[in-house]
């Protein structure tokens, strides 16, 4: 990965260079995303060694999207559990105050 004086980063993915300008302060996120994509491509290539080019890229992207959807669902479930715990705690506090 190469970054020029204008903040444009050149990343190589599957042998093709892409010039990408990240918004100010998000350069590290771009580098992390590039690393994540390259890792997903390597894992997908390991599982499906005959895939090349666009097919490999699409399958890797779909796997990343699937993981993101699963994490969002887990986050929603955890958030619901936390809300239930907070509501239960508020109920206990309210009852304690009302009895006091």
CSV table of C-alpha atoms in Angstrom, one decimal:
chain,number,residue,atom,x,y,z
A,1,UNK,CA,0.0,0.0,0.0
A,2,UNK,CA,1.3,3.4,-1.0
A,3,UNK,CA,0.0,6.7,0.1
A,4,UNK,CA,0.8,9.9,-1.8
A,5,UNK,CA,0.9,13.5,-0.7
A,6,UNK,CA,-2.8,14.0,-1.6
A,7,UNK,CA,-4.0,11.3,0.7
A,8,UNK,CA,-4.6,8.9,-2.1
A,9,UNK,CA,-3.7,5.3,-1.1
A,10,UNK,CA,-2.9,2.7,-3.8
A,11,UNK,CA,-3.9,-0.8,-2.8
A,12,UNK,CA,-3.4,-3.9,-4.8
A,13,UNK,CA,-6.2,-6.5,-4.8
A,14,UNK,CA,-5.9,-9.6,-6.9
A,15,UNK,CA,-3.1,-8.0,-8.9
A,16,UNK,CA,-5.1,-4.8,-9.7
A,17,UNK,CA,-4.1,-1.5,-8.2
A,18,UNK,CA,-6.8,0.7,-6.9
A,19,UNK,CA,-6.3,4.4,-6.0
A,20,UNK,CA,-8.6,5.2,-3.1
A,21,UNK,CA,-8.8,8.5,-1.1
A,22,UNK,CA,-10.1,7.9,2.4
A,23,UNK,CA,-11.9,10.8,4.2
A,24,UNK,CA,-9.6,12.7,6.6
A,25,UNK,CA,-8.9,10.6,9.7
A,26,UNK,CA,-10.1,7.3,8.1
A,27,UNK,CA,-6.9,6.3,6.5
A,28,UNK,CA,-6.2,3.6,9.1
A,29,UNK,CA,-9.8,2.2,8.6
A,30,UNK,CA,-9.0,2.0,4.9
A,31,UNK,CA,-5.9,0.0,5.6
A,32,UNK,CA,-7.7,-2.3,8.0
A,33,UNK,CA,-10.5,-2.8,5.5
A,34,UNK,CA,-8.0,-3.7,2.8
A,35,UNK,CA,-6.3,-6.1,5.1
A,36,UNK,CA,-9.6,-7.7,6.0
A,37,UNK,CA,-10.5,-8.1,2.3
A,38,UNK,CA,-7.1,-9.6,1.5
A,39,UNK,CA,-7.5,-12.1,4.4
A,40,UNK,CA,-11.0,-13.0,3.2
A,41,UNK,CA,-9.7,-13.5,-0.3
A,42,UNK,CA,-6.9,-15.8,1.0
A,43,UNK,CA,-9.3,-17.8,3.1
A,44,UNK,CA,-11.8,-18.1,0.2
A,45,UNK,CA,-9.0,-19.1,-2.2
A,46,UNK,CA,-7.8,-21.8,0.3
A,47,UNK,CA,-11.4,-23.2,0.5
A,48,UNK,CA,-12.1,-22.9,-3.3
A,49,UNK,CA,-8.7,-23.1,-5.0
A,50,UNK,CA,-10.2,-23.2,-8.5
A,51,UNK,CA,-11.9,-19.8,-8.2
A,52,UNK,CA,-10.1,-16.8,-9.7
A,53,UNK,CA,-10.8,-13.2,-10.5
A,54,UNK,CA,-14.3,-11.8,-10.1
A,55,UNK,CA,-15.8,-15.0,-8.8
A,56,UNK,CA,-13.2,-15.2,-6.0
A,57,UNK,CA,-13.8,-11.5,-5.2
A,58,UNK,CA,-17.6,-11.9,-5.1
A,59,UNK,CA,-17.6,-15.0,-3.0
A,60,UNK,CA,-15.1,-13.4,-0.5
A,61,UNK,CA,-17.3,-10.2,-0.4
A,62,UNK,CA,-20.4,-12.3,0.2
A,63,UNK,CA,-18.7,-14.1,3.0
A,64,UNK,CA,-17.7,-10.8,4.6
A,65,UNK,CA,-21.3,-9.5,4.2
A,66,UNK,CA,-22.6,-12.7,5.8
A,67,UNK,CA,-20.3,-12.3,8.8
A,68,UNK,CA,-21.4,-8.6,9.1
A,69,UNK,CA,-25.1,-9.6,9.1
A,70,UNK,CA,-24.4,-12.3,11.8
A,71,UNK,CA,-22.6,-9.8,13.9
A,72,UNK,CA,-25.4,-7.2,13.6
A,73,UNK,CA,-27.9,-9.9,14.7
A,74,UNK,CA,-25.7,-10.8,17.7
A,75,UNK,CA,-25.4,-7.1,18.5
A,76,UNK,CA,-29.2,-6.6,18.4
A,77,UNK,CA,-29.7,-9.7,20.6
A,78,UNK,CA,-27.1,-8.5,23.1
A,79,UNK,CA,-28.6,-5.0,23.1
A,80,UNK,CA,-32.1,-6.4,23.8
A,81,UNK,CA,-30.7,-8.5,26.7
A,82,UNK,CA,-29.0,-5.3,28.1
A,83,UNK,CA,-32.3,-3.4,27.8
A,84,UNK,CA,-34.2,-6.1,29.6
A,85,UNK,CA,-31.6,-6.1,32.4
A,86,UNK,CA,-31.8,-2.3,32.7
A,87,UNK,CA,-35.6,-2.4,32.7
A,88,UNK,CA,-35.6,-5.0,35.4
A,89,UNK,CA,-33.2,-3.0,37.5
A,90,UNK,CA,-35.3,0.1,37.1
A,91,UNK,CA,-38.3,-1.8,38.1
A,92,UNK,CA,-36.6,-3.1,41.3
A,93,UNK,CA,-35.3,0.4,42.1
A,94,UNK,CA,-38.8,1.9,41.5
A,95,UNK,CA,-40.4,-0.7,43.8
A,96,UNK,CA,-37.8,-0.2,46.5
A,97,UNK,CA,-38.3,3.6,46.4
A,98,UNK,CA,-42.1,3.2,46.5
A,99,UNK,CA,-41.9,0.9,49.5
A,100,UNK,CA,-39.4,3.2,51.3
